[in-house]
Short mmCIF file of C-alpha atoms in Angstrom, two decimals:
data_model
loop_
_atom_site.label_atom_id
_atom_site.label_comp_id
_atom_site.label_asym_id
_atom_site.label_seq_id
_atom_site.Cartn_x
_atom_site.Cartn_y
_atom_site.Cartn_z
CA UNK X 592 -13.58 -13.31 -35.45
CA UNK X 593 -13.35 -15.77 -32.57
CA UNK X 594 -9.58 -15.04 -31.88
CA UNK X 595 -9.72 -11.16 -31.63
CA UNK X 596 -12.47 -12.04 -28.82
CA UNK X 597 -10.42 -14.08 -27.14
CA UNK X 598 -7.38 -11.92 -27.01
CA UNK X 599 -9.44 -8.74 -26.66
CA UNK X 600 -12.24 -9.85 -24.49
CA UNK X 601 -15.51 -7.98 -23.32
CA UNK X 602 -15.11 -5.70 -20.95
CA UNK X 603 -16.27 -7.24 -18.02
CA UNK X 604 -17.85 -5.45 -14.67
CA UNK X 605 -16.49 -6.57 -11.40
CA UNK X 606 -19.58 -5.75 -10.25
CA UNK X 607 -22.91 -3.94 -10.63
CA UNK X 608 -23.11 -0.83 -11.64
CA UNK X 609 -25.40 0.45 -8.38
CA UNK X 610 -22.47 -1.11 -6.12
CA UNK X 611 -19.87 0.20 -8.63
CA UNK X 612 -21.25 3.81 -7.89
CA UNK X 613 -21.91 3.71 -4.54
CA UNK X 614 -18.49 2.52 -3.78
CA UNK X 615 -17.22 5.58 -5.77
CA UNK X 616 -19.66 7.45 -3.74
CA UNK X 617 -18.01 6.61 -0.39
CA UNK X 618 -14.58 7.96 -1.87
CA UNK X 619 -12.95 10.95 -0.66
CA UNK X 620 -11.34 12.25 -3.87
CA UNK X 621 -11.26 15.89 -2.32
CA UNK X 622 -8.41 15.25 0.49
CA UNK X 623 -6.08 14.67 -2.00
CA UNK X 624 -7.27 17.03 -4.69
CA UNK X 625 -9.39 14.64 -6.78
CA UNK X 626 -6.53 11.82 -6.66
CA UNK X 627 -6.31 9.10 -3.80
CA UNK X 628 -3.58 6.49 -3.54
CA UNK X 629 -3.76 2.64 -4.36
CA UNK X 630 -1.91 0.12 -3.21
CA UNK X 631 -2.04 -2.69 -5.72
CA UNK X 632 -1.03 -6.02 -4.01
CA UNK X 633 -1.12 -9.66 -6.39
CA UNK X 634 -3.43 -12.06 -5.38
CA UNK X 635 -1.27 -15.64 -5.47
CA UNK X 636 1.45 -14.07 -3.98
CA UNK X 637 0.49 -11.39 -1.95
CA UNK X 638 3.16 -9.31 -2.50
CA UNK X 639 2.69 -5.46 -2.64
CA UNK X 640 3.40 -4.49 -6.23
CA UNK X 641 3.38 -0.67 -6.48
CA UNK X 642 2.35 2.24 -5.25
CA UNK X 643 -0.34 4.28 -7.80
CA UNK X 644 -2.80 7.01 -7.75
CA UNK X 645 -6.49 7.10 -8.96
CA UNK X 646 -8.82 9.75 -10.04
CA UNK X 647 -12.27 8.96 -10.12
CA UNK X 648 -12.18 8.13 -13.86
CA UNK X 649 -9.50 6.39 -13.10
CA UNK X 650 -11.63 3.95 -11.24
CA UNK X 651 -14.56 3.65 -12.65
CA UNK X 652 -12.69 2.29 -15.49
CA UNK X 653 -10.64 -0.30 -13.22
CA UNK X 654 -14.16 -1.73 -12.02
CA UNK X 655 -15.84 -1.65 -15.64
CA UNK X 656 -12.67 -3.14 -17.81
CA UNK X 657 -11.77 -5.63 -15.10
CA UNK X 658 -8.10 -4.34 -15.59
CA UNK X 659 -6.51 -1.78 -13.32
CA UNK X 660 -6.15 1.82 -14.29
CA UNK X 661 -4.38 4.97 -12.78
CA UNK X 662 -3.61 8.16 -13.00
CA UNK X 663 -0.03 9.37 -13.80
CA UNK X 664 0.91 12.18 -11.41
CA UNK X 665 3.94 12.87 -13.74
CA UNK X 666 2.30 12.57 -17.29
CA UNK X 667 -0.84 14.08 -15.53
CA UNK X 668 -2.53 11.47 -18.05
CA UNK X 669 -5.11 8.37 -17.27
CA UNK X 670 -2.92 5.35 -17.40
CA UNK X 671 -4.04 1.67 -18.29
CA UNK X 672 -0.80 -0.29 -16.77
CA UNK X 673 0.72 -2.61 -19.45
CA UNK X 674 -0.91 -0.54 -22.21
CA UNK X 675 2.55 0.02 -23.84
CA UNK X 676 4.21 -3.31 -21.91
CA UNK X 677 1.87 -6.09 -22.12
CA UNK X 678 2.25 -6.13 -18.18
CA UNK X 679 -1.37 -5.90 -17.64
CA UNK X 680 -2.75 -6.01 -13.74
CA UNK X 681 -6.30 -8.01 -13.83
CA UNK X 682 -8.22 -6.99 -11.04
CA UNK X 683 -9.90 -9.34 -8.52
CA UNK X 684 -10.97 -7.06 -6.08
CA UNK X 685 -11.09 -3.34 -5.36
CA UNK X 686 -11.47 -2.18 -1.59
CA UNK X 687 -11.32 1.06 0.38
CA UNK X 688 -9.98 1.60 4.11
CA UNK X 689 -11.70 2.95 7.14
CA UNK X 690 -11.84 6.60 6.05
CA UNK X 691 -12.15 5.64 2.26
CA UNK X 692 -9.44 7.74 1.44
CA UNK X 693 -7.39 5.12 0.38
CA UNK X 694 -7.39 2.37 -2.50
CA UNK X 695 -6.30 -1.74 -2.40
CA UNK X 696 -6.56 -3.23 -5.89
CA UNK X 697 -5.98 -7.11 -5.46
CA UNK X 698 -4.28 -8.37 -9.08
CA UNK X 699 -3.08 -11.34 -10.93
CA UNK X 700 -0.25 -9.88 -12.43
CA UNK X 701 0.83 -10.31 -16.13
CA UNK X 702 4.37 -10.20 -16.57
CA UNK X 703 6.27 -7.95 -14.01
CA UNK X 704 4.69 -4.57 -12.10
CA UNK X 705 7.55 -2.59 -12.30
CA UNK X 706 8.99 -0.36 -15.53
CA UNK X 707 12.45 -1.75 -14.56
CA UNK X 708 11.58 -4.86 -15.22
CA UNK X 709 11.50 -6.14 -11.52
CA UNK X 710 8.50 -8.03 -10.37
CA UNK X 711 7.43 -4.92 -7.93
CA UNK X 712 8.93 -1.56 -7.53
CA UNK X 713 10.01 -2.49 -4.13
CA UNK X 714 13.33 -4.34 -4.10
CA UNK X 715 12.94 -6.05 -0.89
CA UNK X 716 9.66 -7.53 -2.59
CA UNK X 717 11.59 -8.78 -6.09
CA UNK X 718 14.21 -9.81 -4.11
CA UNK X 719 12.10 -12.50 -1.69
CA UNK X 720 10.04 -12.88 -5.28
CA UNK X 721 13.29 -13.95 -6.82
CA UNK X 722 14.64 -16.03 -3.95
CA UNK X 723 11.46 -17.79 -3.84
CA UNK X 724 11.39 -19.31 -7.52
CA UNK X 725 12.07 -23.00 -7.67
CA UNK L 1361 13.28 -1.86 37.60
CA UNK L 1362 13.53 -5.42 35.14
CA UNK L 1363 9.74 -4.91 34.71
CA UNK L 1364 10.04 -1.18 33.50
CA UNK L 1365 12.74 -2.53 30.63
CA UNK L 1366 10.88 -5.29 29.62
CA UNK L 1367 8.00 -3.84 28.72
CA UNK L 1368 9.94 -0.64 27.57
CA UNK L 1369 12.80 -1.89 25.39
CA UNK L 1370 15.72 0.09 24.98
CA UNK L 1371 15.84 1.46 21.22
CA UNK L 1372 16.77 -0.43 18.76
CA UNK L 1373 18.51 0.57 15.45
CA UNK L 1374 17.13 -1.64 12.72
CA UNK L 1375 20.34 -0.64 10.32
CA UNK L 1376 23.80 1.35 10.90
CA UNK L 1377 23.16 5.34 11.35
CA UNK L 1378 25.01 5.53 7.93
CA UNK L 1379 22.45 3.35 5.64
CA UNK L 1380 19.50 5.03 7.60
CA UNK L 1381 20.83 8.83 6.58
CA UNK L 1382 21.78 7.54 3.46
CA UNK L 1383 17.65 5.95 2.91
CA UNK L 1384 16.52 9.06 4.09
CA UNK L 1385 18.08 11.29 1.52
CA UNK L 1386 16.63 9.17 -1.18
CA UNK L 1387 13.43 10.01 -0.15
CA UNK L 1388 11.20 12.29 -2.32
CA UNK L 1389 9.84 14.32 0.46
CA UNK L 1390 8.86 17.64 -2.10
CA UNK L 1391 6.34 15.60 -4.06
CA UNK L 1392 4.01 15.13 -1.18
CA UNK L 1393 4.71 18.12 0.55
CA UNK L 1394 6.60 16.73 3.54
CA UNK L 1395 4.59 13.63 3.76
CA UNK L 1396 5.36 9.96 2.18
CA UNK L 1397 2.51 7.58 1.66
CA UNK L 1398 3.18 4.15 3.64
CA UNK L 1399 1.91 0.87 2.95
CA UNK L 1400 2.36 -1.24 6.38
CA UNK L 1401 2.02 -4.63 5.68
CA UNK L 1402 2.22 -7.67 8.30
CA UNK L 1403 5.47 -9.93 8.08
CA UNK L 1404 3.66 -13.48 8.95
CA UNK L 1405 0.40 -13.11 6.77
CA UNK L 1406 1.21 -10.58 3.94
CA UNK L 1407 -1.90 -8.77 5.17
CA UNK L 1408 -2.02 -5.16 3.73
CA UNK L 1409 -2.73 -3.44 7.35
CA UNK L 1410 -3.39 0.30 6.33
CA UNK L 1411 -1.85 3.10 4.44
CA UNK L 1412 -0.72 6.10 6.71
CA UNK L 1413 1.74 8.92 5.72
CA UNK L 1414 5.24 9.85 7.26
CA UNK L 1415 7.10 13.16 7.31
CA UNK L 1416 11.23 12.57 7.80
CA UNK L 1417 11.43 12.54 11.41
CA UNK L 1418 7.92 9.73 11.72
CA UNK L 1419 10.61 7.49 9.58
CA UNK L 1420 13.68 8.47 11.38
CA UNK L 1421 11.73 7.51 14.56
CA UNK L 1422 10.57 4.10 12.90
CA UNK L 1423 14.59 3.16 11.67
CA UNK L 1424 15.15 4.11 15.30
CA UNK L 1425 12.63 2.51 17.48
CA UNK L 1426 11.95 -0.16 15.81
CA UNK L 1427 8.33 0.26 16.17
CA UNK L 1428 6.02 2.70 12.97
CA UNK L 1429 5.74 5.97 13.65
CA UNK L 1430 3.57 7.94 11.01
CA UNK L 1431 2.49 11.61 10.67
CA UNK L 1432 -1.26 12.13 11.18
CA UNK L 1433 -2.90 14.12 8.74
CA UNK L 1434 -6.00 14.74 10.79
CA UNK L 1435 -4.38 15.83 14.14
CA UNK L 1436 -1.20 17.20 12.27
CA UNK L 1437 0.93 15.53 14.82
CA UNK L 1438 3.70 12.79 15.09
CA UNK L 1439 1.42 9.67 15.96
CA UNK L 1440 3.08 6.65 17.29
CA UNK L 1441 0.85 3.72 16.08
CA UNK L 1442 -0.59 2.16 19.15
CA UNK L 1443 1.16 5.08 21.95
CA UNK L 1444 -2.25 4.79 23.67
CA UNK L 1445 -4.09 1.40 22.51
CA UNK L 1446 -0.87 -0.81 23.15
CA UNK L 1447 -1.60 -2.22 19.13
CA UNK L 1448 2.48 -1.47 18.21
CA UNK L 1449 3.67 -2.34 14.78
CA UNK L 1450 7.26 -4.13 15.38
CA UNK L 1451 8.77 -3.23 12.08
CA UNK L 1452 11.17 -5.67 10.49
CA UNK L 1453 11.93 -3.73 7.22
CA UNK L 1454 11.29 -0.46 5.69
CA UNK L 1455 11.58 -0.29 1.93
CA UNK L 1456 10.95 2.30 -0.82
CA UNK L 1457 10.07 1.94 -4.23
CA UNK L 1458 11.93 2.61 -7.85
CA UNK L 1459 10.65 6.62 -7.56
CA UNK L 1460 11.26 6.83 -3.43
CA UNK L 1461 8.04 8.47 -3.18
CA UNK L 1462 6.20 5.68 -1.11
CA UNK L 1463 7.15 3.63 1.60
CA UNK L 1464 6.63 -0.28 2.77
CA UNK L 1465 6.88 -1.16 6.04
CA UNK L 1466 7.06 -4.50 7.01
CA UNK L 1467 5.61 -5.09 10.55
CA UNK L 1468 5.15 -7.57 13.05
CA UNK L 1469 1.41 -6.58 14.49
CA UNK L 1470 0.44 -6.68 17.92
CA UNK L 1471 -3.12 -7.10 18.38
CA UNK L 1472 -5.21 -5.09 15.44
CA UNK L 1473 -4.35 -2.59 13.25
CA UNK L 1474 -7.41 -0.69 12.65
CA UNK L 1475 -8.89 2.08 14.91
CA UNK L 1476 -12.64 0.49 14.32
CA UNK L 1477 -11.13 -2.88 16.62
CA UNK L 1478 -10.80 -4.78 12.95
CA UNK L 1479 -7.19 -6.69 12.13
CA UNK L 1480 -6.67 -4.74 8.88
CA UNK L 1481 -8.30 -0.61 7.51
CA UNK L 1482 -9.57 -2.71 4.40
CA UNK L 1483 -12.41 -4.95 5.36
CA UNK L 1484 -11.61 -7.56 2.46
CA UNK L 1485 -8.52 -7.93 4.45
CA UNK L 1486 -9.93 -8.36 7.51
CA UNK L 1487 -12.76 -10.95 6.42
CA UNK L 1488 -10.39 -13.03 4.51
CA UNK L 1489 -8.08 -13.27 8.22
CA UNK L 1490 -11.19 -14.20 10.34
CA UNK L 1491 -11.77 -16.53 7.47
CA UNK L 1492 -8.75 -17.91 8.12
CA UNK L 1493 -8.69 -18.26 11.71
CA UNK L 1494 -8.81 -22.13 12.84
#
């Protein structure tokens, strides 16, 4: 079934799974009681998206699908964005910062990030994305 | 003293005292305990710079200044970004997002942002800049 591969394709590893786990390693899950936050930002644009959370599941499942996963701190759930929507986030690039207690996911961005229906969940971001569109 | 006020600019409101009361209410301060997470990201190159935290009056002081204050987590103190290493964030815009539990601010930055000498916390960020450089 050629099409169902193409439209549900291989999971795909950002990278290998030694690097994958000693990234996750370096993580300090404890300072925020097993959650840390993520700052997803899209890639063409550059424009900050959202704001999310991560557990370590979390992830380990953003770097192994290739598409970015959270946690939801109010369905206390794991939460693959655009399950439900469509408005999938592909990930390009996972980092951490200087005390790895923070997350950056770099995206191309299906559709829009935000459940409103705006391109980000911060307005001054839709807005310039909106004023920007030829 | 000209000198003295040049390099120590009188305060500057970046909105009316009635929008900045009215931003700060909207806030979800409860979730985190006091503290907001805050993306800082630079105006000219979109850079993600680092994510810090804020308590009320760290973002009253920012809306007020018109440079980032954040709340340190480590020293448990008010921490002026750059007070001692002269690397001030000019902000341009502080935004929230569509559950006000996270802040953006948008900032001009003077010299680097990251303690470690580096232009941005996230080393992807900070290669891809020097990359950049002409």
């Amino acid at each position: 079934m050629m099409i169902a591969k193409q439209t549900q394709p291989e999971p795909k590893n950002l990278i290998s799974s030694e690097k994958m786990e000693s990234f996750i390693k370096r993580i300090d899950f404890k300072k925020g009681e097993g959650l840390v936050p993520v700052i997803t930002q899209d890639t063409r644009t550059k424009d900050v998206l959202m704001l999310a959370y991560a557990n370590e599941e979390a992830l380990r499942l953003s770097f192994s699908t290739g598409v970015a996963h959270y946690w939801s701190r109010s369905r206390r759930a794991l939460w693959k964005k655009g399950e439900t929507s469509g408005h999938v986030q592909n990930i390009r690039l996972i980092d951490t910062d200087c005390d790895s207690d923070a997350l950056l996911y770099l995206v191309d961005q299906i559709g829009v990030a935000c459940h409103r229906g705006t391109w980000s969940c911060f307005d001054s971001v839709s807005e310039e994305h909106e004023r920007a569109k030829p």
